CSV table of C-alpha atoms in Angstrom, one decimal:
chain,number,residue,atom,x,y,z
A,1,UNK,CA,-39.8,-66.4,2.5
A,2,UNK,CA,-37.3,-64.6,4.1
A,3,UNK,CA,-34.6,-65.0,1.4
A,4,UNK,CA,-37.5,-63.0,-0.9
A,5,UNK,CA,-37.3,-60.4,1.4
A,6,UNK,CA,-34.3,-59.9,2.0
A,7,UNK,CA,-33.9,-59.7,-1.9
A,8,UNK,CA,-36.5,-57.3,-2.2
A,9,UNK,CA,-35.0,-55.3,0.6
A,10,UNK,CA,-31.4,-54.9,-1.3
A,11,UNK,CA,-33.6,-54.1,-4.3
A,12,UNK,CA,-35.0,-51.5,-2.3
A,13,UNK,CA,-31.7,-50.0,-1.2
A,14,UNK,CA,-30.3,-50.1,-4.4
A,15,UNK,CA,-32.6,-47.2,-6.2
A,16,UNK,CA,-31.6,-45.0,-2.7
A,17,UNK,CA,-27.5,-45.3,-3.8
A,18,UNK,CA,-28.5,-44.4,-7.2
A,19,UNK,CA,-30.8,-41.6,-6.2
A,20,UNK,CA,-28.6,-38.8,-4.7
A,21,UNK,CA,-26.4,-38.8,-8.1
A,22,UNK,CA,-29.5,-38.2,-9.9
A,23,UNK,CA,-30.7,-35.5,-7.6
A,24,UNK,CA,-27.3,-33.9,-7.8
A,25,UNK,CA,-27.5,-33.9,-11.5
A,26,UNK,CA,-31.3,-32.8,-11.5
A,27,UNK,CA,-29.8,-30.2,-9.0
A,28,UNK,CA,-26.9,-29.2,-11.3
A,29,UNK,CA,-28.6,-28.3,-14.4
A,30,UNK,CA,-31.1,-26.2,-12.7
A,31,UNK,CA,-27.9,-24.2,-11.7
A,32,UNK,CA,-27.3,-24.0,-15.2
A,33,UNK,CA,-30.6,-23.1,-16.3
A,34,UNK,CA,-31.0,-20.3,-13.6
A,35,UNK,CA,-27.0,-19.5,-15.4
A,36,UNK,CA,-28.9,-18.8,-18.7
A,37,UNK,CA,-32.7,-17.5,-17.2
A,38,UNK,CA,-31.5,-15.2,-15.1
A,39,UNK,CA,-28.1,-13.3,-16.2
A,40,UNK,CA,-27.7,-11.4,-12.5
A,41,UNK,CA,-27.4,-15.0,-11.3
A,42,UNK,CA,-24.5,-15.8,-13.6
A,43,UNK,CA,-22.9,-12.1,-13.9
A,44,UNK,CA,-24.0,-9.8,-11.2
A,45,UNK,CA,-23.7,-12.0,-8.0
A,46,UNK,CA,-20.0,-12.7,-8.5
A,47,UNK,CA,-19.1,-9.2,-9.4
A,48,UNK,CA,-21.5,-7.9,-6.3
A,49,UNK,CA,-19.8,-10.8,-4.4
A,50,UNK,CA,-16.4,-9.7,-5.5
A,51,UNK,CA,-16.3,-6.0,-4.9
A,52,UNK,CA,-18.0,-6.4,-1.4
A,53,UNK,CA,-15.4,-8.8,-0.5
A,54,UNK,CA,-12.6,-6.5,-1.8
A,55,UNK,CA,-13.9,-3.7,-0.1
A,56,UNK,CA,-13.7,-5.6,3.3
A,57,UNK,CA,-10.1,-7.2,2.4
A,58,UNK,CA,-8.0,-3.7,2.0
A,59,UNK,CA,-10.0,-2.4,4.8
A,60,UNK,CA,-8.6,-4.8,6.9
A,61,UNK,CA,-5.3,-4.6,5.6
A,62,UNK,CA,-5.5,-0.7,5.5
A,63,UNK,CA,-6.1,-1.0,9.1
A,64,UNK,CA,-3.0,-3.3,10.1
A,65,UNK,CA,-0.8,-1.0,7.7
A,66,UNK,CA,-2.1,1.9,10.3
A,67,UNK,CA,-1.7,-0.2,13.5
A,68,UNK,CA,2.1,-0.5,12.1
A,69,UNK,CA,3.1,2.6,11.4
A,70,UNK,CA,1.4,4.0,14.6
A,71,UNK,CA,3.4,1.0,16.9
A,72,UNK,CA,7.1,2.6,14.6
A,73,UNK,CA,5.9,5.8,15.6
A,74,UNK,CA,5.4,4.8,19.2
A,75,UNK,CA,8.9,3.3,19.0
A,76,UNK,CA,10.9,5.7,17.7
A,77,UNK,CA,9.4,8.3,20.1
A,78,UNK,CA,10.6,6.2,23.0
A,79,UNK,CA,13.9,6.2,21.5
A,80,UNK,CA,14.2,9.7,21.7
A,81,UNK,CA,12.7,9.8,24.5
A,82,UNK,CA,15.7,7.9,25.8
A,83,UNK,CA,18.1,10.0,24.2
A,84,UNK,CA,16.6,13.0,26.4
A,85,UNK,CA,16.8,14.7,23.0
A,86,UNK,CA,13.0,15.3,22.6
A,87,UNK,CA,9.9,14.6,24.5
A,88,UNK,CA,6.2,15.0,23.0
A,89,UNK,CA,5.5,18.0,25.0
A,90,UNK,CA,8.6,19.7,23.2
A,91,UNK,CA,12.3,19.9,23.1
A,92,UNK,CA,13.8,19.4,26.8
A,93,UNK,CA,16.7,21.5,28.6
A,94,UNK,CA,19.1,18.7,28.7
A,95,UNK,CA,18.9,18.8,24.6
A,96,UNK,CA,21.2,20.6,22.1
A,97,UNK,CA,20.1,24.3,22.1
A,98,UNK,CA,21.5,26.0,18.7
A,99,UNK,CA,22.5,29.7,18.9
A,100,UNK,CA,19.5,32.1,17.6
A,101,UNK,CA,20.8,33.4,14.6
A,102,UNK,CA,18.8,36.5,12.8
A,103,UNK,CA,18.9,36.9,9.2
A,104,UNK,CA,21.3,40.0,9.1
A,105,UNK,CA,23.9,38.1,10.7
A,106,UNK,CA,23.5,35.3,8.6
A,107,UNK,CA,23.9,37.8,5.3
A,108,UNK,CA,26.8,39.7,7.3
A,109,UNK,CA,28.4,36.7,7.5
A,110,UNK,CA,28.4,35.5,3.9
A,111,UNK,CA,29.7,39.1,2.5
A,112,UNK,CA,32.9,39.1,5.2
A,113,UNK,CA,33.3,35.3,3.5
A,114,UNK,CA,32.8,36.4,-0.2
A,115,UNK,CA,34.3,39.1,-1.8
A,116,UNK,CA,31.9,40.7,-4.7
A,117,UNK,CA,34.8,42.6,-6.5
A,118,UNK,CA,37.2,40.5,-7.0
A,119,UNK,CA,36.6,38.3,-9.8
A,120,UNK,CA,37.8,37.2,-13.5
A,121,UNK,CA,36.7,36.9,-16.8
A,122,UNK,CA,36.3,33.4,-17.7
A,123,UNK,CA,35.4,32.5,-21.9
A,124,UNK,CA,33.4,29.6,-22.3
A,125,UNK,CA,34.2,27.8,-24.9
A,126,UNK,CA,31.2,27.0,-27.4
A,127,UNK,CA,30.4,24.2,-29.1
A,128,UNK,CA,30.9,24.9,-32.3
A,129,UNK,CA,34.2,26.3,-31.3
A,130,UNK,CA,35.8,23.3,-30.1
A,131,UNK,CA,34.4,21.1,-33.2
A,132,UNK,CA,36.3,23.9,-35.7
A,133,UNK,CA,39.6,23.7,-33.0
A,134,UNK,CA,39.8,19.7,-33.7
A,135,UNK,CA,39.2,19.9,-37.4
A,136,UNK,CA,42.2,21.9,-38.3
């Protein structure tokens, strides 16, 4: 007796192996079917899916482009900080001070440099000129 129910217990056991393939099959093809029944399934999820998950991605990589350029900027102020050129509150006294120039002086300036009234006539040659020069 106990060989027959042993037999009967392997029998039992092997519709359980066979059963999950089935179910995922059975599952599968109600995938399919809710594919071709419903359309938002099959279309409007992923592209819902999609642009949500987009969205998310380049904000989160927006954000680490401004964490970057905010850590440069906090570098390169230290580095002029160093230099005692500049600080954030405004230039410093130990900096280079340029002289205060007005406008007048500036145009004073150019005219003592550049003389208006002397100057020469210069022909430009034309281009049709040159082409008649070269053929004869």
């Amino acid at each position: 007796m106990a060989t027959t129910e042993t037999t009967s217990m392997d029998a039992a056991k092997k519709p359980e192996k066979a059963a999950p393939s089935a179910t995922i099959l059975s599952s599968a093809s109600n995938f399919k079917r809710w594919g071709r029944k419903y359309p938002f399934v099959r279309y409007g999820l992923p592209l819902i899916s999609l642009t949500v998950f987009g969205a998310l991605g380049l904000g989160h990589l927006i954000q680490g482009g401004k964490e970057v350029a905010k850590e440069k900027d906090e570098r390169e102020w230290e580095i002029i900080e160093t230099t005692k050129a500049l600080s954030r509150t405004g230039p410093t006294n130990l900096a280079y001070n340029p002289k205060k120039l007005s406008m007048e002086e500036e145009l004073k300036a150019l005219q003592d440099k550049i003389d208006i009234n002397d100057y020469e006539y210069k022909k430009i040659p034309r281009v049709d000129e040159g082409k008649a020069s070269n053929a004869n």
